[in-house]
Short mmCIF file of C-alpha atoms and ligand atoms in Angstrom, two decimals:
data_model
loop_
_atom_site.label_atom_id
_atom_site.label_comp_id
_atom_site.label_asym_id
_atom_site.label_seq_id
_atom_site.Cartn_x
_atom_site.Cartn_y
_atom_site.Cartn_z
CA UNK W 27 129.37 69.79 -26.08
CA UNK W 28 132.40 68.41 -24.20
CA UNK W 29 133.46 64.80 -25.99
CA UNK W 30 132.78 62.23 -23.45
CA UNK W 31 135.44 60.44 -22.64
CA UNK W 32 136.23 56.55 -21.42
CA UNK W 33 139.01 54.65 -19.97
CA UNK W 34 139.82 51.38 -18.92
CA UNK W 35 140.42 50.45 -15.28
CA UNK W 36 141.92 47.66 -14.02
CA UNK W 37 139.36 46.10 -11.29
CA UNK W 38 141.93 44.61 -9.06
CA UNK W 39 144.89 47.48 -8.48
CA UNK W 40 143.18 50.76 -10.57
CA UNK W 41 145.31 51.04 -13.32
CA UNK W 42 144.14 53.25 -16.29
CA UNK W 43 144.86 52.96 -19.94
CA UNK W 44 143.17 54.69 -22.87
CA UNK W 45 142.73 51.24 -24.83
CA UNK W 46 141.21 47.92 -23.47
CA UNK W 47 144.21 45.69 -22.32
CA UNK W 48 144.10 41.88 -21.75
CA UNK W 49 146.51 41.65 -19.09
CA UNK W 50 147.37 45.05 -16.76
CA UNK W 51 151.25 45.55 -16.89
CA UNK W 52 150.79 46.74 -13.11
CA UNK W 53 149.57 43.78 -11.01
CA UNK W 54 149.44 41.43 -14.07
CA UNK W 55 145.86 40.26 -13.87
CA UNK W 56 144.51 38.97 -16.34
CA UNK W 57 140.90 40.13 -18.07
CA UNK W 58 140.52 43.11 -15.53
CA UNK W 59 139.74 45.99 -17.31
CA UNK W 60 136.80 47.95 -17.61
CA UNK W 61 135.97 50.58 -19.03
CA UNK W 62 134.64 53.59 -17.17
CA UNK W 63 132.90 56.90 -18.16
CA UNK W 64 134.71 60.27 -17.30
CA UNK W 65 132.23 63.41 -17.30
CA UNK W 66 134.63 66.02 -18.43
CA UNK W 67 134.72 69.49 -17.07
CA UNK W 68 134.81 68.13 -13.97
CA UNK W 69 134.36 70.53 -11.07
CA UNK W 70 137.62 70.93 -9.29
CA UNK W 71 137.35 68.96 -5.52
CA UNK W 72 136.52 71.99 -3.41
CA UNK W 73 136.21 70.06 -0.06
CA UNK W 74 139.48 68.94 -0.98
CA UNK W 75 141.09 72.83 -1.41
CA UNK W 76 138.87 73.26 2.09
CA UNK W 77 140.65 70.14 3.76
CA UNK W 78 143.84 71.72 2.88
CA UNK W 79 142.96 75.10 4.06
CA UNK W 80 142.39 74.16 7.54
CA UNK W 81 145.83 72.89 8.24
CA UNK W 82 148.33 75.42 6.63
CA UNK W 83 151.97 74.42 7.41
CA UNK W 84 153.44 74.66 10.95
CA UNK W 85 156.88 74.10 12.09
CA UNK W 86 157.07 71.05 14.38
CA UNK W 87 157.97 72.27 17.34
CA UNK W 88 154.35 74.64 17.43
CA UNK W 89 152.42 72.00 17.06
CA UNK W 90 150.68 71.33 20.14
CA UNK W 91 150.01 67.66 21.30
CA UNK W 92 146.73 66.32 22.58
CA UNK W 93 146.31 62.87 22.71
CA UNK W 94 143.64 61.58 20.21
CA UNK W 95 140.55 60.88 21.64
CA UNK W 96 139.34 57.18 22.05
CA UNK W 97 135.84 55.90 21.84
CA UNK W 98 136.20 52.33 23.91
CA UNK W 99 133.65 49.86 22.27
CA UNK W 100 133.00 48.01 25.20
CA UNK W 101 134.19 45.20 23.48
CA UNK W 102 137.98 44.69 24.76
CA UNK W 103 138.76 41.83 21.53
CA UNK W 104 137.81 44.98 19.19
CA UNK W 105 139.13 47.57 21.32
CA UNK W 106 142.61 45.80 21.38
CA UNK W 107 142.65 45.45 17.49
CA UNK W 108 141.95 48.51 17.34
CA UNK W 109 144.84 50.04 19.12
CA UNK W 110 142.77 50.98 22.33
CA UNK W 111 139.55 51.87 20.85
CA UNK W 112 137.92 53.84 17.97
CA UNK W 113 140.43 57.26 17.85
CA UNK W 114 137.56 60.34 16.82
CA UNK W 115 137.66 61.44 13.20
CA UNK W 116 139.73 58.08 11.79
CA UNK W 117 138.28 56.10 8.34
CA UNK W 118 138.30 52.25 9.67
CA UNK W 119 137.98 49.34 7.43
CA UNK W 120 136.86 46.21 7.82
CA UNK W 121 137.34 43.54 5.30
CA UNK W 122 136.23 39.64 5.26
CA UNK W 123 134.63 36.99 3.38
CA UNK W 124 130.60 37.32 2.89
CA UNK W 125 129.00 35.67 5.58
CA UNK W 126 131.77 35.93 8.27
CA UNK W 127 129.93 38.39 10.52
CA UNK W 128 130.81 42.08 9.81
CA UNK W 129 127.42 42.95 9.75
CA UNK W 130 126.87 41.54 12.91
CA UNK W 131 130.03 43.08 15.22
CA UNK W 132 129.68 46.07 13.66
CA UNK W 133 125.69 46.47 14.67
CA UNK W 134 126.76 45.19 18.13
CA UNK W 135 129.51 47.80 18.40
CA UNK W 136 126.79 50.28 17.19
CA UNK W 137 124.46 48.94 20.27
CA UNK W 138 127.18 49.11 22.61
CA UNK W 139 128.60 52.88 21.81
CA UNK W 140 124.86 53.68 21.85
CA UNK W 141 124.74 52.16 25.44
CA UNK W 142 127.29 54.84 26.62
CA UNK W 143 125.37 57.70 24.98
CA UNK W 144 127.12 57.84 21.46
CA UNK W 145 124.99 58.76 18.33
CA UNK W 146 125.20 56.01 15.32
CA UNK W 147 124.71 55.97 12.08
CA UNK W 148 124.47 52.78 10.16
CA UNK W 149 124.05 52.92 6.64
CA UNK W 150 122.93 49.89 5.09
CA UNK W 151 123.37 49.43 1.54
CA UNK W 152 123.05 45.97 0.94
CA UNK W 153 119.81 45.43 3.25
CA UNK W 154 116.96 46.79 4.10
CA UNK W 155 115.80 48.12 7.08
CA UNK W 156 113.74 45.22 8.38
CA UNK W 157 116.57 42.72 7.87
CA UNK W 158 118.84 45.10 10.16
CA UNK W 159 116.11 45.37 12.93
CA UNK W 160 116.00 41.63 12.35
CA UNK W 161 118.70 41.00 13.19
CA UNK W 162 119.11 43.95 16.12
CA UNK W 163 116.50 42.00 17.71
CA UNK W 164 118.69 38.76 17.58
CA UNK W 165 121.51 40.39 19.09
CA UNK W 166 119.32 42.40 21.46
CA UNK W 167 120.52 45.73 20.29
CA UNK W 168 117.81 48.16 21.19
CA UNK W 169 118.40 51.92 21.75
CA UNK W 170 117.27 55.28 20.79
CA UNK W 171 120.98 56.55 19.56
CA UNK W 172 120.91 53.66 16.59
CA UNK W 173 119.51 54.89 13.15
CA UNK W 174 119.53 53.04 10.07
CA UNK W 175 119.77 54.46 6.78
CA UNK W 176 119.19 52.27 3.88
CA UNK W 177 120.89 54.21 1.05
CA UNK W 178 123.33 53.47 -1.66
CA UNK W 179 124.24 57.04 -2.75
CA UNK W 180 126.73 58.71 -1.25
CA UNK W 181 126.10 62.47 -1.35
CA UNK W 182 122.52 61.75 0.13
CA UNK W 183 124.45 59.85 2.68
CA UNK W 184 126.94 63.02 3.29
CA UNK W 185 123.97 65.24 3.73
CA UNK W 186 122.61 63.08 6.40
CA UNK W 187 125.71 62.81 8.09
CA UNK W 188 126.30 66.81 8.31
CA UNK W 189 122.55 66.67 9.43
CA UNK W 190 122.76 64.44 12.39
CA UNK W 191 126.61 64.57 13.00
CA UNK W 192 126.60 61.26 14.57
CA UNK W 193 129.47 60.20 16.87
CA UNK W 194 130.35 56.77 14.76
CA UNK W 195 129.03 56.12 10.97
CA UNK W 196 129.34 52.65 9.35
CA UNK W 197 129.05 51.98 5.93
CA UNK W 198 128.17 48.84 5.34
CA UNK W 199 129.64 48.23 2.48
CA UNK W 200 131.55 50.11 0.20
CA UNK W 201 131.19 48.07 -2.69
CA UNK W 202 127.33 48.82 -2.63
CA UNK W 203 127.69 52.83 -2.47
CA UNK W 204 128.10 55.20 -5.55
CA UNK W 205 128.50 58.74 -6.16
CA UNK W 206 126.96 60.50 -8.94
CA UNK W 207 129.84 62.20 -9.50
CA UNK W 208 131.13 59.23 -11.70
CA UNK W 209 129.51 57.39 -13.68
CA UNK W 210 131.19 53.61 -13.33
CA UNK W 211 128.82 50.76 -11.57
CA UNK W 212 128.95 50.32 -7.70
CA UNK W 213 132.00 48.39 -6.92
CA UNK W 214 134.10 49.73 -9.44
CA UNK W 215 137.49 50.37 -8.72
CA UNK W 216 136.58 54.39 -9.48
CA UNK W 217 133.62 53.93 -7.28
CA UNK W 218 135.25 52.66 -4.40
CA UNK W 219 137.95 54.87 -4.46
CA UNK W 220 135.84 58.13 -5.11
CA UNK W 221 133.60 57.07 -2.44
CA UNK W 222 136.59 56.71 0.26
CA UNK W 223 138.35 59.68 -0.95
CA UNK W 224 134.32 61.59 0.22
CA UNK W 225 134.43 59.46 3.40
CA UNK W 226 137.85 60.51 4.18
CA UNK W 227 137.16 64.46 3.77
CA UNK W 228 134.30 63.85 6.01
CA UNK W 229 135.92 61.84 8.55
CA UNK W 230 138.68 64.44 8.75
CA UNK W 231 136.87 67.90 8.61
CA UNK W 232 133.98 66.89 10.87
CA UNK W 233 136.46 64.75 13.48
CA UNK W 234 133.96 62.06 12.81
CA UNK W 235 134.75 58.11 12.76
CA UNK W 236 133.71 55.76 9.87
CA UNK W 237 134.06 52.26 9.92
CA UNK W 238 133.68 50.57 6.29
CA UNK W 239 132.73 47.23 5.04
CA UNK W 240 134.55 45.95 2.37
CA UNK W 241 134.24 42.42 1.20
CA UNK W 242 137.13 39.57 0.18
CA UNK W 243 137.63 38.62 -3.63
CA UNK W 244 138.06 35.00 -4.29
CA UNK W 245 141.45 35.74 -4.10
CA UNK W 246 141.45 36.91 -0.98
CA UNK W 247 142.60 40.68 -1.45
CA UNK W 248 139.98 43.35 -0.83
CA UNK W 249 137.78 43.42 -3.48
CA UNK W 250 138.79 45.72 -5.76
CA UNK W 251 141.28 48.04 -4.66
CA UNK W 252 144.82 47.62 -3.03
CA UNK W 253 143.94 51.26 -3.13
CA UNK W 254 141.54 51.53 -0.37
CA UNK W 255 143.96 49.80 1.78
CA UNK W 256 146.64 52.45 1.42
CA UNK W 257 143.71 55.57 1.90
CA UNK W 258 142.31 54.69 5.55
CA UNK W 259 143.56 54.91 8.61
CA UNK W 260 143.29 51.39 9.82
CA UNK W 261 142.63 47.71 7.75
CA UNK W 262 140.94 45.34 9.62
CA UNK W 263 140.48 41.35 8.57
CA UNK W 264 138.14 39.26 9.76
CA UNK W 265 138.89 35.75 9.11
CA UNK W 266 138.01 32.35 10.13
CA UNK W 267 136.11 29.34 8.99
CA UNK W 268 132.37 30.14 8.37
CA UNK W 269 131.95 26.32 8.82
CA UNK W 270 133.33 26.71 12.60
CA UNK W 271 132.30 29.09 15.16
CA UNK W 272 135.50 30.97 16.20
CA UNK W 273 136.32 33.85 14.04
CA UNK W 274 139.67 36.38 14.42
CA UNK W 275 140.09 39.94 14.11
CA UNK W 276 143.43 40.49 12.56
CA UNK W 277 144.45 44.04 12.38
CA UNK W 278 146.81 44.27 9.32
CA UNK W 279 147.62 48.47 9.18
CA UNK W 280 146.92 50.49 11.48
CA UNK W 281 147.84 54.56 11.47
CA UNK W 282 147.27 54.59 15.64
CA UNK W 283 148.07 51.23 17.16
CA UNK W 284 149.84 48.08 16.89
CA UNK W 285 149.60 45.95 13.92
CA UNK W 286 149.05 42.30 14.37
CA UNK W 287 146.98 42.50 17.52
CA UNK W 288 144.51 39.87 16.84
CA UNK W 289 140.86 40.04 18.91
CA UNK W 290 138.64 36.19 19.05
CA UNK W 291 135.50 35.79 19.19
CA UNK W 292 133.06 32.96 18.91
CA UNK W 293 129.61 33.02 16.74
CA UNK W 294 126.79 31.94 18.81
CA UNK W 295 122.55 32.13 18.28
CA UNK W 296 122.98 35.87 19.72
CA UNK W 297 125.71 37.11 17.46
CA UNK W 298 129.41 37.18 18.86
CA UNK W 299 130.95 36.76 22.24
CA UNK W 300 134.76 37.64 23.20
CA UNK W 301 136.81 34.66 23.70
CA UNK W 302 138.87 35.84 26.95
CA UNK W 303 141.32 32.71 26.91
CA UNK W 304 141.69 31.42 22.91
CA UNK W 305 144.31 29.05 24.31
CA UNK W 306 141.39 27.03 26.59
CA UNK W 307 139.34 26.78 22.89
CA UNK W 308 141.82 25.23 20.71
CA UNK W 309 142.56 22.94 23.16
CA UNK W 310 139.49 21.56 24.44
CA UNK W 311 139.71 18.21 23.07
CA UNK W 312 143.41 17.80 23.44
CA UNK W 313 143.55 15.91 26.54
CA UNK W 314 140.39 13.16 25.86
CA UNK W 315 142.20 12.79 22.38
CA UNK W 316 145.71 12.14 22.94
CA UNK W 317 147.60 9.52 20.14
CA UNK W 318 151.32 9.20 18.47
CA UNK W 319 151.75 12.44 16.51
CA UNK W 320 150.27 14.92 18.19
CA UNK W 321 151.99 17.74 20.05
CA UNK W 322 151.28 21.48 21.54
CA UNK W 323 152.90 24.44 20.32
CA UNK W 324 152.90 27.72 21.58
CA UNK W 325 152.60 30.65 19.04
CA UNK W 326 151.73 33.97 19.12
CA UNK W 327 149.25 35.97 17.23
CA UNK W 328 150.78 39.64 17.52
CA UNK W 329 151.94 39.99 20.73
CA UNK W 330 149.29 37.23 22.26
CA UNK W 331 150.13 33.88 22.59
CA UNK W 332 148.06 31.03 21.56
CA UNK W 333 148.52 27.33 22.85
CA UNK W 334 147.57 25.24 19.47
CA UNK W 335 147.62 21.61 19.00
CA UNK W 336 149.31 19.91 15.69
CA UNK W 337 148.78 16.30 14.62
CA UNK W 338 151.08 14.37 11.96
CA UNK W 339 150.14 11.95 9.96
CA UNK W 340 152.42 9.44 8.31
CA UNK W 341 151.97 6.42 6.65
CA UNK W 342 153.63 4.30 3.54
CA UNK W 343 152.81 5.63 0.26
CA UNK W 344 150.43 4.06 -2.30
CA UNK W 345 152.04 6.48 -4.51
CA UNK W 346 154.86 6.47 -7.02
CA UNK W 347 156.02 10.03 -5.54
CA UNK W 348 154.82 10.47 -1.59
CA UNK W 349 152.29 13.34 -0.39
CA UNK W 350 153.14 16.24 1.65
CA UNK W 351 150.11 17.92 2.55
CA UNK W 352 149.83 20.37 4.96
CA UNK W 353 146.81 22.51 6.71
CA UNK W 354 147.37 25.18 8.41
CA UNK W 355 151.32 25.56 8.00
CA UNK W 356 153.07 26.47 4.64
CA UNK W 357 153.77 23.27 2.53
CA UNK W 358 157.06 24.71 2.45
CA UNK W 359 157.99 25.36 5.68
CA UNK W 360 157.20 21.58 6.58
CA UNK W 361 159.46 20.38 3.52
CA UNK W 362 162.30 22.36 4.91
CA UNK W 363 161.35 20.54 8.41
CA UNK W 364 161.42 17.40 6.02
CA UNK W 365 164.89 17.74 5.10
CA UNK W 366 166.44 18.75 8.03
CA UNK W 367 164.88 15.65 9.91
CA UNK W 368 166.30 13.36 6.63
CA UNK W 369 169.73 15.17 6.80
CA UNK W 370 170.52 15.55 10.45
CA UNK W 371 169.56 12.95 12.05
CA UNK W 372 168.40 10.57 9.47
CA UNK W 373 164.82 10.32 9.00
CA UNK W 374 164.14 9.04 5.82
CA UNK W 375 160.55 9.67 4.72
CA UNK W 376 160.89 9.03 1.23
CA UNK W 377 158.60 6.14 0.61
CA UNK W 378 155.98 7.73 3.52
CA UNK W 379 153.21 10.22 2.92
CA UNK W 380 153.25 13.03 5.06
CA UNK W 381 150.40 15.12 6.60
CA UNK W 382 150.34 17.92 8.92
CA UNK W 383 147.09 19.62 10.74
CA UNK W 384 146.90 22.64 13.31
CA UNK W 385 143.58 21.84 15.07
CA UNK W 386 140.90 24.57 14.95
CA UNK W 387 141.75 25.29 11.50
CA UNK W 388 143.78 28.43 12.83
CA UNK W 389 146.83 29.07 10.15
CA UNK W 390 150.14 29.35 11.87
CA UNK W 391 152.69 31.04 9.96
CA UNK W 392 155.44 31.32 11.89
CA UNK W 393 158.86 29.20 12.47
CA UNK W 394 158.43 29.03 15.87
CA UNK W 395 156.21 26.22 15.01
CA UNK W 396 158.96 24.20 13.57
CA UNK W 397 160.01 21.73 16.47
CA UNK W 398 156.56 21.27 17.55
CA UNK W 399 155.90 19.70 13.95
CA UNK W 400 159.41 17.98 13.37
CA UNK W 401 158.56 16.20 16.86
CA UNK W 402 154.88 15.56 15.98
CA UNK W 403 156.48 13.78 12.92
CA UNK W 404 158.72 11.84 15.10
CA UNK W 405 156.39 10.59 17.49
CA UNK W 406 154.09 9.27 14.87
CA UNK W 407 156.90 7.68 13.20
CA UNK W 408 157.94 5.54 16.55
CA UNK W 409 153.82 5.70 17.73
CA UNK W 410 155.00 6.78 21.14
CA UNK W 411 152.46 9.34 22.51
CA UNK W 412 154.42 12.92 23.70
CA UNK W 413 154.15 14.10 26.89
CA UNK W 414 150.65 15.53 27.39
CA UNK W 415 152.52 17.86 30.15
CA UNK W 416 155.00 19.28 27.63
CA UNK W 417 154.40 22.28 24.74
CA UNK W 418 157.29 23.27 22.28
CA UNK W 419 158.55 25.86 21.29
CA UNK W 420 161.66 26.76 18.56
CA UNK W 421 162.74 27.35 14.86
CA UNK W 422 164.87 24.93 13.36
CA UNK W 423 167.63 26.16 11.48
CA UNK W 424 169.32 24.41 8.43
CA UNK W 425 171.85 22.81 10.29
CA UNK W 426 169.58 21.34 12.79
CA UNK W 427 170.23 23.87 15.34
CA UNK W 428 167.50 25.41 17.32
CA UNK W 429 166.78 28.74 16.72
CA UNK W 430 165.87 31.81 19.19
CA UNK W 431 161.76 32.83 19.27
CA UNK W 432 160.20 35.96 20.04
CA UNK W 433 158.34 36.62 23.24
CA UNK W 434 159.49 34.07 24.89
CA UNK W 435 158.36 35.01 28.56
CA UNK W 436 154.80 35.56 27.33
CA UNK W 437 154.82 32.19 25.45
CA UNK W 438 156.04 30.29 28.96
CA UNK W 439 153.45 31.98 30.68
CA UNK W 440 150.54 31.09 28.87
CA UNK W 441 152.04 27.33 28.74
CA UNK W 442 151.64 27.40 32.73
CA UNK W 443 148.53 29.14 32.90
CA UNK W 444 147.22 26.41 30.86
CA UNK W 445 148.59 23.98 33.81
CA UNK W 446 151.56 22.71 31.51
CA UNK W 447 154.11 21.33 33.68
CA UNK W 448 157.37 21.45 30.95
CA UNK W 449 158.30 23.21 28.12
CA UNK W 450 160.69 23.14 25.56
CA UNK W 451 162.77 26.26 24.77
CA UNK W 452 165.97 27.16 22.42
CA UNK W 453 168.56 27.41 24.29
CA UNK W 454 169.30 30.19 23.10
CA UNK W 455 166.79 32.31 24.32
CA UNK W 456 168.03 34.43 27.71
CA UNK W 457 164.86 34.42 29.84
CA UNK W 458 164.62 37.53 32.04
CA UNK W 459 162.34 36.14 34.55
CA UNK W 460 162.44 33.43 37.03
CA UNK W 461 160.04 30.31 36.33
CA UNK W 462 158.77 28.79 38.65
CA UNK W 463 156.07 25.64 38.96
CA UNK W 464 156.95 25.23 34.95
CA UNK W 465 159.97 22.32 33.98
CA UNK W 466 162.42 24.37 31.62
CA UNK W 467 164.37 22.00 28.75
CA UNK W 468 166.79 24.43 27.04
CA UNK W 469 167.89 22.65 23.77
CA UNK W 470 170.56 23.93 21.15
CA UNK W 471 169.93 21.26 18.62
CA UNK W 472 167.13 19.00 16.84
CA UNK W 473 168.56 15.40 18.17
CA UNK W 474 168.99 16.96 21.31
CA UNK W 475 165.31 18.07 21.34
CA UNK W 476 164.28 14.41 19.95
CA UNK W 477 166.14 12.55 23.04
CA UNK W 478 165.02 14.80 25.97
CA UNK W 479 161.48 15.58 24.54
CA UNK W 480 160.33 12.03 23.10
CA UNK W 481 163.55 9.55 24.44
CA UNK W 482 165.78 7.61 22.68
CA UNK W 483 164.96 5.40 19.39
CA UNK W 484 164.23 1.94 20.28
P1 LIG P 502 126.77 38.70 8.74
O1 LIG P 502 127.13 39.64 9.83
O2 LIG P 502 125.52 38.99 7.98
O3 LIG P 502 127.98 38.53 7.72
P2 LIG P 502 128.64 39.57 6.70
O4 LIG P 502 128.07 40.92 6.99
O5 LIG P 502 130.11 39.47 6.98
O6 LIG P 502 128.32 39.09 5.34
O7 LIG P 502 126.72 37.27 9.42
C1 LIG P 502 126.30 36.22 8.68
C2 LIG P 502 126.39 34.87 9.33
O8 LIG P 502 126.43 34.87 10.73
C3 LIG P 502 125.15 34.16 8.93
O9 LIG P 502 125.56 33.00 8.24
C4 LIG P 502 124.42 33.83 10.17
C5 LIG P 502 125.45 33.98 11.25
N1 LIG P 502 124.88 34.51 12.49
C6 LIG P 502 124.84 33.72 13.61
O10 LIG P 502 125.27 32.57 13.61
N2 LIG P 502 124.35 34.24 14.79
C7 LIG P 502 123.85 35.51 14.86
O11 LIG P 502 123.40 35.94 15.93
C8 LIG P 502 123.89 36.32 13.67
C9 LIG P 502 123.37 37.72 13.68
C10 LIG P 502 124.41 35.79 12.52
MG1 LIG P 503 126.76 42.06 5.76
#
C-alpha cells in the first residue's frame, strides 16, 4: 500500500511545507499551519485535460468575437457592480462579514432571474431548507424556477448541476463545501481551493454562472485563501456596518467590467432595497444638525460620486500628549492635514485633541477629502458654522497648495443636484463644461481656501 502522506498548509495564503512551521515565510502569519492528508496515486484531473481540449490554440486574428452574454439581475446596484450584469459561464464571488446579507441578495437575485424565466440553483450548505424558504417568504421570493439544495459535498452537487443545467448556481458558501477527493476539513485552504478549481471547470465547460459565498476573517481578508481571489472571474465585497442599515457592494476585481463600481443598498424588514441617490442618505440629517466643524465633501466611490458630511472635533487636551483620532479617514492622512495647517498657515494644535468623523460610518479613502477636513478643523477651531450652501472639494499638497481631483464634472454635478449653491474646486482643475445655477470658487492654495470658504480670522 501507497505511504500516506501529510503536509502542512498555511490557512491564510496556502503555503505547503513538509514539516509543521510556526510562522509561514510567505505571508508571515503566525500559527497557520495545518496539516492536511494527501491520498497518493491521485487520479490525474481529467476534466482538466478535457477543459484544455476544447480550446486548442488559435492565432488571434481567427478568433471570432461575440460579445459575452449578460444575464441583467433586475437589480441595477448589482448589475452595475457587476460590470452590466451576470456575463454566462463566469465564477463570481462574493465575500463579507457573517451577518451582512449575502444570503439575502443573493436569494433575491435568485427570485428575480427566476422572474424572467431563468433556472436557479441554490445550494445551501450552511442551512437547511426551511430556514431558506423562511426567509424566501420574508423577501417574497416565490417561483417555480428556484430549487434549493441543501448539500455540502461537492461532486453530489456537480451531478445535480449537469442534471438540471440551471441558468445561475450559487454556492452559498464555500467554506462549508468539501470534496472527497481530499481529505482536509471544510474550509481548509485545500478545500476551498479544490472546490473552486471543480466550480471553475464547470462554470467554463457548461457556459454556466456561479456565484460563491465566501466569508471575511477577523482580519478582514477572505477567509482562507488570497488564492480564491486570484481563480474567479470577479471578487465582490460587501461591506457596511451590520449595526446600520445601509450596506455597499464594492467590486474589487473584476475579469469583465470596471473595478470600483460600488452598488448601495439599504436593509429593511423585506430584505434589501437599491438606494437610487446615496448622496440624499448620508445627508439626511445634515441640514437640522448644522454646528462649527462640520462640512460636506464630495467623493467618489468608483466612478459615482457621493456627497458625505465630516464633523471635527477639537478641544484642549487633558492629556500629556494630545489625541488624534480619526473614523472613517486614515489617521495618517489627517496628521499630514495636521501639519500642513501648523506649517502653512499656523495652526498650532499641539496642546488640542483632535477628532475627525465621516457621518454614516462610510470610510473615505481618498485625498480629495483633504480640504473638506482641514476646513472642518478650522471652523471648529474659530466655532463659526460653514456655509450650509457650500461642499469642498481638493487634495492638499505639502506645501499647502491645492491639488487637482478626479472627476471633477461628475463631483459638481451631484453637488447641484443636491441643491448646493457653491462649491469649492482646485484651481487647477480645467472644467470642460459650463456650470450653471452652481457658485464656482477656484482656489490654488490652503489660506486662500480658508479666507474665501470660512472668512478671515477674527
Ligand atoms: P444574511 O443574508 O443571513 O447574512 P449572511 O448570509 O451574509 O451571513 O442576513 C443576515 C442579517 O440580515 C440578519 O441579521 C437579519 C438581517 N435581515 C433583515 O434585516 N431583513 C431581512 O429581510 C432579512 C432576510 C435579513
Ligand atoms: Mg448566509
Amino acid at each position: 500500500m501507497a505511504k500516506v502522506k501529510s503536509k502542512y498548509v498555511c490557512q491564510s495564503c496556502g503555503y505547503e511545507t513538509a514539516r509543521y512551521l510556526g510562522k509561514c515565510p510567505e505571508c508571515g502569519s503566525w500559527g497557520s499551519f495545518v496539516e492536511e492528508v494527501n491520498i497518493p496515486n491521485q487520479k490525474p484531473n481529467t476534466s482538466a485535460l478535457e477543459l484544455a481540449d476544447t480550446y486548442p490554440p488559435m492565432r488571434l486574428n481567427e478568433i471570432e468575437m461575440n460579445s459575452e452574454i449578460r444575464m441583467s439581475t433586475n437589480i441595477s446596484e448589482f448589475d452595475r457592480v457587476l460590470g452590466g450584469g451576470i456575463v454566462q459561464g463566469s465564477l463570481v464571488l462574493i465575500a463579507g462579514d457573517p451577518g451582512i446579507g449575502k444570503s439575502t441578495i443573493l436569494l433575491q437575485t435568485s427570485g428575480e432571474l427566476c422572474k424572467s424565466n431563468k433556472k436557479v440553483l441554490y445550494v445551501s450548505a450552511e442551512e437547511s431548507a426551511g430556514q431558506i424558504k423562511l426567509r424566501a417568504e420574508r423577501l417574497q421570493v416565490k417561483s417555480d424556477n428556484l430549487y434549493i439544495y441543501p448539500q455540502t459535498n461537492l461532486e453530489l452537487i456537480k451531478k445535480h448541476i449537469e442534471d438540471m443545467m440551471p441558468d445561475l448556481v450559487i454556492i452559498d458558501s464555500i467554506q462549508a463545501i468539501y470534496t472527497s477527493q481530499i481529505q482536509s476539513s471544510a474550509g481548509s485552504v485545500s478545500q476551498i481551493r479544490e472546490c473552486c478549481n471543480s466550480l471553475m471547470q464547470i462554470a467554463k465547460t457548461k457556459n454556466i454562472s456561479i456565484i460563491v459565498i465566501g466569508h471575511v476573517t477577523k482580519e478582514g481578508n477572505i477567509a482562507g485563501p488570497k488564492v480564491l481571489e486570484h481563480m474567479v472571474d470577479t471578487v465582490i465585497q460587501f461591506e457596511g456596518d451590520k449595526y446600520k442599515t445601509y450596506r455597499i457592494l464594492r467590486s474589487i476585481k473584476n475579469r469583465f467590467g470596471n473595478t470600483s463600481e460600488v452598488g448601495i443598498f439599504e436593509m429593511g424588514v423585506n430584505g434589501l432595497t437599491e438606494v437610487i441617490n446615496p448622496s440624499e442618505l448620508f445627508m439626511k440629517e445634515y441640514n437640522q444638525t448644522q454646528t462649527p466643524g462640520s462640512t460636506i465633501i464630495v467623493t467618489s466611490e468608483g466612478t459615482r460620486p457621493l456627497l458625505v458630511e465630516i464633523q471635527a472635533l477639537v478641544g484642549t487636551t487633558p492629556y500629556p500628549a494630545p489625541r488624534r483620532v480619526a473614523n472613517g479617514v486614515d489617521t495618517g492622512r489627517l496628521l499630514q492635514i495636521l501639519a500642513v495647517l501648523e506649517k502653512r498657515i499656523g495652526l498650532n494644535l499641539s496642546k488640542q485633541d483632535v477628532y475627525v468623523n465621516v457621518i454614516g460610518g462610510i470610510d473615505v479613502n481618498e485625498p480629495a477629502a483633504d480640504l473638506g477636513i482641514a476646513l472642518a478643523i478650522v471652523t471648529c477651531v474659530r466655532d463659526v458654522v460653514f456655509d450650509s450652501h457650500t461642499a469642498i472639494i481638493g487634495e492638499i499638497g505639502l506645501s499647502g497648495e491645492i491639488r487637482a481631483v478626479n472627476h471633477i464634472e461628475k463631483r459638481i454635478n451631484e453637488a447641484q443636484k443636491l441643491g448646493f449653491k457653491r462649491i469649492i474646486i482646485p484651481a487647477s482643475n480645467e472644467l470642460q463644461e459650463d456650470f450653471k445655477g452652481i457658485e464656482i470658487l477656484k482656489v490654488k492654495r490652503i489660506l486662500e481656501a480658508i479666507t474665501r470658504g470660512v472668512g478671515n480670522d477674527n
